[in-house]
C-alpha positions as CSV (number, residue, x, y, z in Angstrom):
1,X,14.1,5.0,-31.7
2,X,12.3,5.4,-35.0
3,X,9.4,7.1,-33.2
4,X,11.9,9.8,-32.0
5,X,13.2,10.5,-35.5
6,X,16.4,8.3,-35.3
7,X,17.1,7.0,-38.8
8,X,19.8,5.8,-41.1
9,X,23.3,5.0,-39.9
10,X,22.7,5.9,-36.2
11,X,19.6,3.6,-36.0
12,X,21.5,0.8,-37.7
13,X,24.5,1.3,-35.3
14,X,22.2,1.2,-32.2
15,X,20.3,-1.9,-33.6
16,X,23.6,-3.7,-34.3
17,X,25.0,-2.8,-30.9
18,X,21.9,-4.2,-29.2
19,X,21.4,-7.3,-31.4
20,X,22.9,-10.8,-30.9
21,X,24.4,-10.0,-27.5
22,X,25.4,-12.9,-25.2
23,X,26.5,-13.1,-21.6
24,X,27.8,-15.6,-19.1
25,X,28.4,-15.7,-15.3
26,X,31.8,-16.3,-13.8
27,X,31.8,-17.3,-10.1
28,X,34.8,-18.5,-8.2
29,X,36.6,-19.2,-11.5
30,X,33.8,-21.3,-12.9
31,X,32.1,-20.1,-16.0
32,X,28.5,-20.7,-17.1
33,X,27.6,-21.2,-20.7
34,X,27.0,-18.2,-23.0
35,X,23.3,-17.2,-23.0
36,X,21.5,-14.8,-25.4
37,X,20.6,-11.4,-23.9
38,X,17.0,-10.7,-25.1
39,X,16.4,-7.2,-23.7
40,X,18.0,-4.2,-22.0
41,X,21.3,-2.4,-22.7
42,X,24.7,-3.2,-21.4
43,X,25.2,-1.8,-17.9
44,X,27.8,0.9,-17.6
45,X,27.6,1.8,-21.2
46,X,27.6,5.4,-22.3
47,X,24.3,5.0,-24.3
48,X,22.5,3.0,-21.6
49,X,21.0,5.9,-19.6
50,X,20.0,7.8,-22.8
51,X,18.3,4.7,-24.3
52,X,16.5,4.1,-21.0
53,X,15.2,7.6,-21.0
54,X,14.0,7.3,-24.6
55,X,12.4,4.0,-23.6
56,X,10.4,5.4,-20.7
57,X,9.7,8.8,-22.4
58,X,6.0,8.0,-22.9
59,X,5.5,6.9,-19.3
60,X,4.5,10.5,-18.4
61,X,1.4,10.1,-20.6
62,X,-0.1,7.7,-18.1
63,X,0.0,10.2,-15.3
64,X,-1.2,13.4,-17.0
65,X,-4.0,14.3,-14.5
66,X,-2.3,13.4,-11.2
67,X,-0.8,16.0,-8.9
68,X,2.5,14.2,-8.4
69,X,4.5,12.0,-10.8
70,X,8.2,11.6,-10.3
71,X,10.8,9.5,-12.0
72,X,14.4,9.0,-11.0
73,X,16.5,6.3,-12.7
74,X,14.3,3.2,-12.5
75,X,12.1,4.5,-9.6
76,X,8.6,5.9,-10.2
77,X,6.4,7.8,-7.7
78,X,2.7,8.6,-8.3
79,X,0.5,10.4,-5.9
80,X,-2.1,13.0,-5.2
81,X,-4.7,14.3,-2.8
82,X,-7.7,12.0,-2.5
83,X,-10.6,13.8,-0.8
84,X,-13.3,12.8,-3.2
85,X,-14.5,9.8,-5.3
86,X,-13.5,11.8,-8.4
87,X,-9.9,12.3,-7.1
88,X,-9.7,8.6,-6.2
89,X,-10.9,7.6,-9.7
90,X,-8.3,9.9,-11.3
91,X,-5.5,8.3,-9.3
92,X,-6.7,4.8,-10.0
93,X,-7.0,5.5,-13.7
94,X,-3.4,6.7,-13.7
95,X,-2.3,3.5,-11.9
96,X,-4.2,1.4,-14.4
97,X,-2.5,3.3,-17.3
98,X,0.9,2.7,-15.7
99,X,0.1,-1.0,-15.5
100,X,-1.0,-1.1,-19.1
101,X,2.3,0.7,-20.1
102,X,4.3,-1.9,-18.2
103,X,2.6,-4.8,-19.8
104,X,2.8,-3.3,-23.3
105,X,6.6,-2.7,-23.0
106,X,7.5,-5.7,-20.9
107,X,8.8,-3.7,-17.9
108,X,6.9,-4.8,-14.9
109,X,6.9,-2.8,-11.7
110,X,8.3,-4.4,-8.6
111,X,5.2,-4.9,-6.5
112,X,7.3,-5.6,-3.4
113,X,8.6,-2.1,-3.6
114,X,5.2,-0.5,-4.0
115,X,3.8,1.3,-1.0
116,X,0.7,3.3,-0.2
117,X,0.9,6.3,2.2
118,X,-2.2,7.4,3.9
119,X,-1.8,10.9,5.4
120,X,-4.1,13.6,6.7
121,X,-5.6,14.7,10.0
122,X,-9.0,13.3,9.1
123,X,-7.9,10.2,7.4
124,X,-8.9,7.1,9.3
125,X,-6.2,5.1,7.6
126,X,-3.4,7.5,8.6
127,X,-0.6,5.8,10.4
128,X,1.3,7.9,12.9
129,X,3.9,5.7,14.7
130,X,5.1,8.6,16.9
131,X,1.6,9.4,18.2
132,X,1.9,7.5,21.5
133,X,5.7,8.0,21.9
134,X,7.4,10.8,23.9
135,X,9.6,13.2,21.9
136,X,12.9,12.0,23.4
């Protein structure tokens, strides 16, 4: 927040709001013990989405040279045309920078949700599941 110019009372208020939080789980009337919350913002809070956007604001720096970089909530898409070794290297560098960002800020990408799409008429790795199927 300091890097974005937030200072004084507002910064102290946000820090106090996010500090020393605890939570517990209640399931079928049974309660767990209280545990400290070490990161994140309270879900459903008014400030949660804003603070998340501030948190990921510098994520765009990792993908400056790629053709396609999209963010929506906590989903990220990175892509581009790869028709040369240079384009492949550019895309790989962006992926590497995204991985560095995630390690630096402790926000790991969910590898199980990561996919690679190979497309193009001359791409030997292109997958066309409809190729051998009739249109009906």
